[in-house]
Tab-separated table of C-alpha atoms in Angstrom:
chain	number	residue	atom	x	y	z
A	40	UNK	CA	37.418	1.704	-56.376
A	41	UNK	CA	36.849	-2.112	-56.409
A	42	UNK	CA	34.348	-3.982	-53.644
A	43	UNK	CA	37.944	-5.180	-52.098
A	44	UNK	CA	38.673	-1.563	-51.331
A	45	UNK	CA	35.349	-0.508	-50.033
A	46	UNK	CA	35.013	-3.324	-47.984
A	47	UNK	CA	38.620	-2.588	-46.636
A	48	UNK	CA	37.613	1.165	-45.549
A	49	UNK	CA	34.347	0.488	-44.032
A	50	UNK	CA	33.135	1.807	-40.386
A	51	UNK	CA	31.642	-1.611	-39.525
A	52	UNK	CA	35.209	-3.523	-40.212
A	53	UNK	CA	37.302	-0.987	-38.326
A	54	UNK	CA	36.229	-2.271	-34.581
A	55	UNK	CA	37.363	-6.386	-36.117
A	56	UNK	CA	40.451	-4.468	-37.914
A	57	UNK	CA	41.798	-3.202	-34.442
A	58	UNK	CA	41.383	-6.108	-32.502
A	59	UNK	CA	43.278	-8.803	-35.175
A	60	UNK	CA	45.757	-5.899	-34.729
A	61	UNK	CA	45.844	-5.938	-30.955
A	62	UNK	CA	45.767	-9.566	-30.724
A	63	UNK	CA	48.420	-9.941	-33.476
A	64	UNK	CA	51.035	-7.660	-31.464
A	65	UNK	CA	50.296	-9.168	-28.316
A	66	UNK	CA	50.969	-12.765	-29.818
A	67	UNK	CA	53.977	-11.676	-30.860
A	68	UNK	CA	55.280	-9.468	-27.639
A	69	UNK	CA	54.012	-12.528	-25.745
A	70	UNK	CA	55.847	-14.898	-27.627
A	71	UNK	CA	59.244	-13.306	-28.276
A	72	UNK	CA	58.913	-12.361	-23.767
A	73	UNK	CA	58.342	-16.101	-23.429
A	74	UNK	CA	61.510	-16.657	-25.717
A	75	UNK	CA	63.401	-13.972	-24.160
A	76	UNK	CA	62.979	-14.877	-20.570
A	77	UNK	CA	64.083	-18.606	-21.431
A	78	UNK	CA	67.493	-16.505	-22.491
A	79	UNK	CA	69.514	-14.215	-20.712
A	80	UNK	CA	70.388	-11.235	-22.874
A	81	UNK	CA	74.162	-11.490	-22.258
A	82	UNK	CA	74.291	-14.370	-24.847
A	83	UNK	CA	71.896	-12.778	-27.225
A	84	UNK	CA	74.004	-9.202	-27.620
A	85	UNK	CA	77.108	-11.720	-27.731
A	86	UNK	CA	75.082	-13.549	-30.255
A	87	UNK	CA	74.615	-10.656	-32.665
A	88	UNK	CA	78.628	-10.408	-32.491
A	89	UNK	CA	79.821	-13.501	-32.992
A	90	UNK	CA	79.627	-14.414	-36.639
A	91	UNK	CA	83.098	-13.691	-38.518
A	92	UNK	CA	82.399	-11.036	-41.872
A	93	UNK	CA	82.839	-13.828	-44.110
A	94	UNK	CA	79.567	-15.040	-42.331
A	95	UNK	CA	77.510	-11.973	-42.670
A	96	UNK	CA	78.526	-11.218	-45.876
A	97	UNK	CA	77.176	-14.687	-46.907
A	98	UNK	CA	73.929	-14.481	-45.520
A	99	UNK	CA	73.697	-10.954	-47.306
A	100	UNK	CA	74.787	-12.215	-50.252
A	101	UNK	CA	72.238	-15.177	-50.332
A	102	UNK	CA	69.431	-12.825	-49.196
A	103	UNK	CA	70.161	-10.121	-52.059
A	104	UNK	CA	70.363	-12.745	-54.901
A	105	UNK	CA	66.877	-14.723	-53.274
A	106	UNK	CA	65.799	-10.877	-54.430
A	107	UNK	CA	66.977	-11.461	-57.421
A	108	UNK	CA	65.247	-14.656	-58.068
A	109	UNK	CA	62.308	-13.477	-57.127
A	110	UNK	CA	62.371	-10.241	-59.558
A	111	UNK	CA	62.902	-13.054	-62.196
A	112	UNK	CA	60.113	-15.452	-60.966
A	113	UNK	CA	57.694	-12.472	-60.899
A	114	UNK	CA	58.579	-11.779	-64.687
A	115	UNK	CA	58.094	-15.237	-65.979
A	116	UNK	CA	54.755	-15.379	-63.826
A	117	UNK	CA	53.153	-12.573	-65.398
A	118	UNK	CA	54.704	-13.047	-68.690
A	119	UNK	CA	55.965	-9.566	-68.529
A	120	UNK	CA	57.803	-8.916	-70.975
A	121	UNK	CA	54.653	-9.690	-73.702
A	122	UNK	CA	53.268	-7.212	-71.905
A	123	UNK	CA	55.655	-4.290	-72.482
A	124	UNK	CA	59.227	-2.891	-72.512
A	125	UNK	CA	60.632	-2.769	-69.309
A	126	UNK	CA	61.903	0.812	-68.318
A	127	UNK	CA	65.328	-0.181	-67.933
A	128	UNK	CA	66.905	-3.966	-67.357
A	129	UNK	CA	69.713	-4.512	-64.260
A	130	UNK	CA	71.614	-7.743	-65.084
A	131	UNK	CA	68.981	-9.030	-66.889
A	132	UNK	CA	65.976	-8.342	-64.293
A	133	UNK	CA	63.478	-6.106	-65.514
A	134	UNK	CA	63.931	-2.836	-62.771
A	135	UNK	CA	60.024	-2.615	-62.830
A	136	UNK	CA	59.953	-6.141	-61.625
A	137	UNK	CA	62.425	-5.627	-58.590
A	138	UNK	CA	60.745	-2.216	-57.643
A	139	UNK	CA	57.595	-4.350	-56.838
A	140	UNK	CA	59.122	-7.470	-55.248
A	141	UNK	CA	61.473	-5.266	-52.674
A	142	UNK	CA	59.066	-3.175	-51.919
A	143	UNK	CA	56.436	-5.569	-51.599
A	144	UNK	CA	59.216	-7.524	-49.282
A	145	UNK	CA	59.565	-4.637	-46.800
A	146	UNK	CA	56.091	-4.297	-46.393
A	147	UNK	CA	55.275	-7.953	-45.390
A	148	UNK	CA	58.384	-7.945	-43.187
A	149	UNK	CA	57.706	-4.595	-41.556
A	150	UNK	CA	53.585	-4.896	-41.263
A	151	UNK	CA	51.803	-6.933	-38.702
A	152	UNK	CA	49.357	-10.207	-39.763
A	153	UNK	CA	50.839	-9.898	-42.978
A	154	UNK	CA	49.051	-7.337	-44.401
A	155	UNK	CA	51.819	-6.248	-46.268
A	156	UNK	CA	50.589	-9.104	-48.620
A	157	UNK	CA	47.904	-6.376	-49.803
A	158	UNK	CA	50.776	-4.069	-51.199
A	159	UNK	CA	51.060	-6.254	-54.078
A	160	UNK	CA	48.038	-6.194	-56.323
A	161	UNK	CA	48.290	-1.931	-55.204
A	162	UNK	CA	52.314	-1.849	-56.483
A	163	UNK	CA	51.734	-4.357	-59.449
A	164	UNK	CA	48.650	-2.368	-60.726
A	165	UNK	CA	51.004	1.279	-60.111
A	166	UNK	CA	54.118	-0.441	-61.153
A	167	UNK	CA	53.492	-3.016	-63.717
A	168	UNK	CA	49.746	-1.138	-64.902
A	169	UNK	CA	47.629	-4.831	-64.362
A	170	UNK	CA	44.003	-4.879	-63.520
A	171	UNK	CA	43.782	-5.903	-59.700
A	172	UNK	CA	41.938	-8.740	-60.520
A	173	UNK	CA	45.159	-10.232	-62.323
A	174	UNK	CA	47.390	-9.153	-59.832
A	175	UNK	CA	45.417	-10.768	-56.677
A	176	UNK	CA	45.570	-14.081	-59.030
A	177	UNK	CA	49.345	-14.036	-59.416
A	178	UNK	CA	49.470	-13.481	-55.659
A	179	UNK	CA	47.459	-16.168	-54.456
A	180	UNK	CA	49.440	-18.182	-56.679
A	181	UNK	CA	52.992	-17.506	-55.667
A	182	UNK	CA	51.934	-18.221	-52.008
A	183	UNK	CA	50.661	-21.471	-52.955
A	184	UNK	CA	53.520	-22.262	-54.869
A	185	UNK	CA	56.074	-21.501	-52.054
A	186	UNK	CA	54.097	-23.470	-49.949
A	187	UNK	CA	54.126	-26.145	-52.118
A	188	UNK	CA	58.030	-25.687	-52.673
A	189	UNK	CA	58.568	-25.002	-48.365
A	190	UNK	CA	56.866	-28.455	-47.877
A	191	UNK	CA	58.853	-30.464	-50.642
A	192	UNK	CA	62.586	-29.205	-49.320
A	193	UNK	CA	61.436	-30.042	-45.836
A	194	UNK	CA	60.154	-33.468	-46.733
A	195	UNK	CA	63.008	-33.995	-49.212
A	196	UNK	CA	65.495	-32.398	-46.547
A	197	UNK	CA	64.356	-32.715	-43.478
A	198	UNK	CA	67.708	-34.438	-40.982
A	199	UNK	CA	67.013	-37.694	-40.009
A	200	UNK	CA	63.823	-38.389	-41.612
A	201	UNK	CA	63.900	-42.236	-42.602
A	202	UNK	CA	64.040	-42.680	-47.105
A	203	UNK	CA	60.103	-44.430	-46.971
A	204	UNK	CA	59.199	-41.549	-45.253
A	205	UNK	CA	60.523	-39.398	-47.404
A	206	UNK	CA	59.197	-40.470	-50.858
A	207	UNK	CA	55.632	-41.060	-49.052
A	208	UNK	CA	55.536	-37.627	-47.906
A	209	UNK	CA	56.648	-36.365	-50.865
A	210	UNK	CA	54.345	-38.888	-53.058
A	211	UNK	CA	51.155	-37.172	-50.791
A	212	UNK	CA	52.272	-33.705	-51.237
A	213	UNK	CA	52.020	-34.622	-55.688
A	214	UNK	CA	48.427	-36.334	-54.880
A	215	UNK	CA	47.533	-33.696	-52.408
A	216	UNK	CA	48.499	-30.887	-55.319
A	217	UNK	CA	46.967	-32.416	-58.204
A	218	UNK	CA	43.753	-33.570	-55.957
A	219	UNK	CA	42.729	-30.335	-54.785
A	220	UNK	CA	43.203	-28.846	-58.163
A	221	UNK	CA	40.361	-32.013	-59.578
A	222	UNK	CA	37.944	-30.717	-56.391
A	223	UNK	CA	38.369	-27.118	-57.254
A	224	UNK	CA	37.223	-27.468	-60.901
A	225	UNK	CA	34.449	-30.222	-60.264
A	226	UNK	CA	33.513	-27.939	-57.302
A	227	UNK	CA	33.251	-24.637	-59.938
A	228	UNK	CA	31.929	-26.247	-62.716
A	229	UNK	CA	28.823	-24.574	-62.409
A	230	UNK	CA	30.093	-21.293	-61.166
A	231	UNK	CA	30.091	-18.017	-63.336
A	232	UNK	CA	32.656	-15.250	-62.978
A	233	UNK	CA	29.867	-12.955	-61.190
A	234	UNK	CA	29.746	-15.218	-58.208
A	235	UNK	CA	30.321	-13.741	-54.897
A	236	UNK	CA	31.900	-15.222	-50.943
A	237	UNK	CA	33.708	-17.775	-51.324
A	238	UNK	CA	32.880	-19.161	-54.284
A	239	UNK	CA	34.734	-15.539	-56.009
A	240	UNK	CA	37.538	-16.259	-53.874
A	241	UNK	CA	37.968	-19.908	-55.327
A	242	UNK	CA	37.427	-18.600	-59.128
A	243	UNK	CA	40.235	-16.432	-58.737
A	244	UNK	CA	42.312	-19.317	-57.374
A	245	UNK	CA	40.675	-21.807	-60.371
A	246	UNK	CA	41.735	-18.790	-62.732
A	247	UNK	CA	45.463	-18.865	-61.157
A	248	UNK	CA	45.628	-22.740	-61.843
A	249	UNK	CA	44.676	-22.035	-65.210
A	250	UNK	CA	46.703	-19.640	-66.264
A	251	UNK	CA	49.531	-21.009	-68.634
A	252	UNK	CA	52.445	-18.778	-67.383
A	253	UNK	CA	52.185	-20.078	-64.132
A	254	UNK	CA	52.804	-23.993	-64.358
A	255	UNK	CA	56.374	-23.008	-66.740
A	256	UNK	CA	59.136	-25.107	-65.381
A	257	UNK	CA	61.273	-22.196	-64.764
A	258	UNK	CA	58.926	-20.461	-62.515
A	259	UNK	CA	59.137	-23.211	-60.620
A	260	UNK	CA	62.682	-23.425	-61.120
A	261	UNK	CA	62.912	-19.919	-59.906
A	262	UNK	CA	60.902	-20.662	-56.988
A	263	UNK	CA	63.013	-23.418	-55.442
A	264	UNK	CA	66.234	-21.642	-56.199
A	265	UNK	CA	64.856	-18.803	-54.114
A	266	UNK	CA	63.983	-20.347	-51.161
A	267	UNK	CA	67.308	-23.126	-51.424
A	268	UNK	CA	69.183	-20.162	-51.412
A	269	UNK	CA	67.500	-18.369	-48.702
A	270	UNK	CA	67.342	-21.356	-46.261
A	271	UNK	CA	70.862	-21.710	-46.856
A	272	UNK	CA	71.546	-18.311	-46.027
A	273	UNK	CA	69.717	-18.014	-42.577
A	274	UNK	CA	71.170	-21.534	-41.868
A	275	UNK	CA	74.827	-20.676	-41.899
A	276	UNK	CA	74.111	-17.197	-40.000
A	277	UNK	CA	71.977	-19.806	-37.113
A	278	UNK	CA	74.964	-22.180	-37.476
A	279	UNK	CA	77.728	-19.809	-36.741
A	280	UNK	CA	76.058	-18.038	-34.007
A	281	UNK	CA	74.130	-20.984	-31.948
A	282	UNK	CA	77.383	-23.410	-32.676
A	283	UNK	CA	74.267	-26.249	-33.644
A	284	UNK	CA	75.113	-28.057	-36.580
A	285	UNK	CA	74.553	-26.988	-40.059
A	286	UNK	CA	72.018	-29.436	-40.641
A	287	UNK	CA	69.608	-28.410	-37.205
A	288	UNK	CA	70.146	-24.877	-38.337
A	289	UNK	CA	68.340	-25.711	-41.254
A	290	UNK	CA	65.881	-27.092	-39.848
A	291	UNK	CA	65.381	-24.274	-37.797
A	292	UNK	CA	65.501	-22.115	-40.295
A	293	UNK	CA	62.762	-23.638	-42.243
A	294	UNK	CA	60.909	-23.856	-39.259
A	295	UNK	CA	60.932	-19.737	-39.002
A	296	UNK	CA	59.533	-19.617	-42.519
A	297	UNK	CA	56.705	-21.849	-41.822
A	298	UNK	CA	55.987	-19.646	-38.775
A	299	UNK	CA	56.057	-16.647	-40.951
A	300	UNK	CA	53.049	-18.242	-43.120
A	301	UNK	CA	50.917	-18.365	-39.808
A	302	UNK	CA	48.536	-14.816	-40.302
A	303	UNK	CA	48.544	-13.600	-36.691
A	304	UNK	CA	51.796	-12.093	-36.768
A	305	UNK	CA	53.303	-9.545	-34.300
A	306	UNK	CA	54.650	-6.512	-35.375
A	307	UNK	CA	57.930	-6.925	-37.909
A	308	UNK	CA	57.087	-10.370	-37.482
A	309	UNK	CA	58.768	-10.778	-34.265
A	310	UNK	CA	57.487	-13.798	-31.889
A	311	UNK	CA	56.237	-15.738	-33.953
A	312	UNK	CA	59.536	-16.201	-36.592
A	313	UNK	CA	61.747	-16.789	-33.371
A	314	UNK	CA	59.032	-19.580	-31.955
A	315	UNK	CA	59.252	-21.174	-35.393
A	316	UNK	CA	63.645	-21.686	-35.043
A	317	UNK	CA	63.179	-22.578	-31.832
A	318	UNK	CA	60.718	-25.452	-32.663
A	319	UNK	CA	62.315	-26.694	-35.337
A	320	UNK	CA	66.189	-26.548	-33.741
A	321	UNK	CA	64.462	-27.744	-30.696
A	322	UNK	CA	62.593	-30.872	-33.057
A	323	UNK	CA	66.575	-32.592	-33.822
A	324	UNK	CA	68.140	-31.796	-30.592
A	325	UNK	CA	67.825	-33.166	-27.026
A	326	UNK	CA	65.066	-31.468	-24.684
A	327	UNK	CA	67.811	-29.896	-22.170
A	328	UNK	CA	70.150	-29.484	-24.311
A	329	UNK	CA	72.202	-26.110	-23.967
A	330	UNK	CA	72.759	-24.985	-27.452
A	331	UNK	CA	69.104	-24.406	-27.478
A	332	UNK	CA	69.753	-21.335	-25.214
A	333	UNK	CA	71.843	-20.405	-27.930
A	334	UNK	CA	69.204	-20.642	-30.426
A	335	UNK	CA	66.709	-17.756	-30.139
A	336	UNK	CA	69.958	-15.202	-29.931
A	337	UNK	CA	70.698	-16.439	-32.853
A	338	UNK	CA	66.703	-16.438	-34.757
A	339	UNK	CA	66.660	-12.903	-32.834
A	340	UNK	CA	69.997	-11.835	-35.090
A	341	UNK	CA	68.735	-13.593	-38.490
A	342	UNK	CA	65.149	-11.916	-38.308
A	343	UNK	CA	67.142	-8.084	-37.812
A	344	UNK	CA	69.650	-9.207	-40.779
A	345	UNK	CA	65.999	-9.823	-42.531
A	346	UNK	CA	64.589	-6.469	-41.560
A	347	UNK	CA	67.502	-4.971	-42.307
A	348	UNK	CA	68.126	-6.289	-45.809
A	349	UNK	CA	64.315	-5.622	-46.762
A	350	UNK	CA	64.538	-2.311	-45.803
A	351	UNK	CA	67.524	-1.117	-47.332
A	352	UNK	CA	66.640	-3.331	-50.606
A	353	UNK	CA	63.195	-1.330	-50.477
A	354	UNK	CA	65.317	2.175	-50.475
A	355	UNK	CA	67.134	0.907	-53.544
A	356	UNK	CA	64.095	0.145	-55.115
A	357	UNK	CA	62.704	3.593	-54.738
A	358	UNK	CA	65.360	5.137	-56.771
A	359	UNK	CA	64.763	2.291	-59.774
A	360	UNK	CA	63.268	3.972	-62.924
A	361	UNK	CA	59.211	3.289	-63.248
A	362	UNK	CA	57.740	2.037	-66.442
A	363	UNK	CA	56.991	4.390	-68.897
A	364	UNK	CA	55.669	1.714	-71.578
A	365	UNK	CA	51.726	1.099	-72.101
A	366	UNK	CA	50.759	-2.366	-71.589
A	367	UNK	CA	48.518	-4.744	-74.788
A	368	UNK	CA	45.504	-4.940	-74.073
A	369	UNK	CA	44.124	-7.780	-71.874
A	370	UNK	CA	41.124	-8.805	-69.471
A	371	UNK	CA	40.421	-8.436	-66.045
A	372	UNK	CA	41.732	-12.697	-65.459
A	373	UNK	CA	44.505	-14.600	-67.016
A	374	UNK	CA	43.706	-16.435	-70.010
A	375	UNK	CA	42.712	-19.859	-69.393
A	376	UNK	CA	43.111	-22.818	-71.019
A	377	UNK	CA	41.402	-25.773	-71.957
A	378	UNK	CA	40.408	-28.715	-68.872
């Protein structure tokens, strides 16, 4: 059992474990009451039955391939395929892949303060038979990288914003990338791979810059295709539904993911994903106007569509074959290279 573990299981963390918990539902009740009383619920049952079929089976479509993209993204991360046969391949995706991505999804969709986030190094370990240590890399990487990508659509995206504005933003998020990377290595120059705190915490995330794999154009390809696609998704379901244009939808769909980043979450997410439409709807349209009454309804029907989806994609992924391969050998970190 790693320190990680222990640490996790510990008498003197349990009293701290139960109050993030508490305060992390009641956040969330507390927002999605605030939310709720600001809407009758006439307009939000009406909500959940006013898209056409062509419109839901859009948004499930765009959801179910984003889980495709992200079985792919996870197999060009870890280089999986040097690392052994995959038990069985589904249109090209390697089925040990997906089993770890949906179920990983379900459990940071269904999990309060996203501590579903912790089922990946356990499934990729079971699943795809990597040390933890490599697996907690890979993890802290994706998340940096879809922040990374979340930031660049919405500055490259964002309705309204003026073109100088634009390309700055965008010009600070490069600098802001490529400067923290410079700090982190002339921070850990000195650092060995026993160190402890903090310090442990950054090697891992010096060790995920390093590794090769991760900086391959198509994982970032992958990456931007996924969350294009998903954005899209949620904002035609918001569209349809609040009657806001495609373009605010967007918006407020975007704004729900950045909300879902935030780590005091309420159970299955709710609250907080519904405060982050609303805010960014609410950022391109008039202060009274009355579409944004419309608006939660509609965040209240995408975030169930979500749920939904993850756990019925997380069902499927129990019946996928596990690997039966053995993996090359390899160390407890990613190879790094040079700089």
């Amino acid at each position: 059992m790693t320190d990680f573990q222990d640490a996790s299981i510990t008498t003197a963390a349990m009293p701290r474990s139960r109050m993030k918990l508490a305060l992390a539902w009641a956040l969330g009740l507390a927002l999605l009451g605030w939310l709720l009383s600001r809407t009758p619920i006439e307009p939000v049952i009406e909500a959940i039955q006013r898209p056409s079929i062509t419109i839901w089976l859009i948004t499930l479509g765009g959801l179910l391939l984003s889980y495709g993209l992200r079985g792919a993204r996870l197999q060009v991360v870890l280089s999986l395929d040097a690392l052994h046969a995959p038990p069985r391949r589904w249109l090209g995706l390697r089925t040990d892949a997906l089993r770890v991505i949906l179920l990983h999804n379900a459990a940071v969709n269904l999990l309060p303060m996203r501590a579903g986030e912790l089922s990946f190094p356990w499934l990729a370990a079971r699943e795809l038979r990597l040390p933890m240590s490599r697996a907690l890399v890979t993890l802290m990487w994706m998340r940096l990288q879809d922040l990374a990508v979340l930031a660049g659509l919405g500055l490259a995206l964002w309705p309204g914003l003026p073109l100088a504005a634009r390309l700055c933003g965008l010009l600070g998020l490069v600098l802001c990338w490529h400067g923290g990377w410079w700090l982190l290595r002339r921070c850990l120059a000195r650092s060995t791979q026993a160190a402890t705190g903090w310090r442990g915490l950054a090697l891992k995330l010096k060790a995920a810059m390093l590794e090769p794999s991760h900086h391959r154009p198509a994982a970032w390809g992958l990456t931007l295709a996924n969350w294009t696609l998903k954005l899209a998704a949620g904002a035609t379901l918001l569209s349809a539904i609040s009657q806001i244009s495609w373009s605010v939808a967007w918006a407020g769909a975007l704004g729900g993911e950045l909300a879902a980043i935030f780590p005091l979450q309420g159970p299955a997410g709710f609250g907080t994903y519904e405060a982050g439409v609303w805010a960014g709807a609410a950022a391109l349209l008039e202060r009274q106007s009355p579409l944004l009454a419309h608006v939660v309804g509609a965040a209240l029907a995408l975030h169930v569509c979500f749920l939904i989806c993850a756990v019925c994609a997380a069902c499927v992924a129990a019946l996928l074959p596990q690997t039966a391969g053995q993996p090359k050998a390899q160390g407890d970190l990613p190879p790094s290279h040079p700089g």
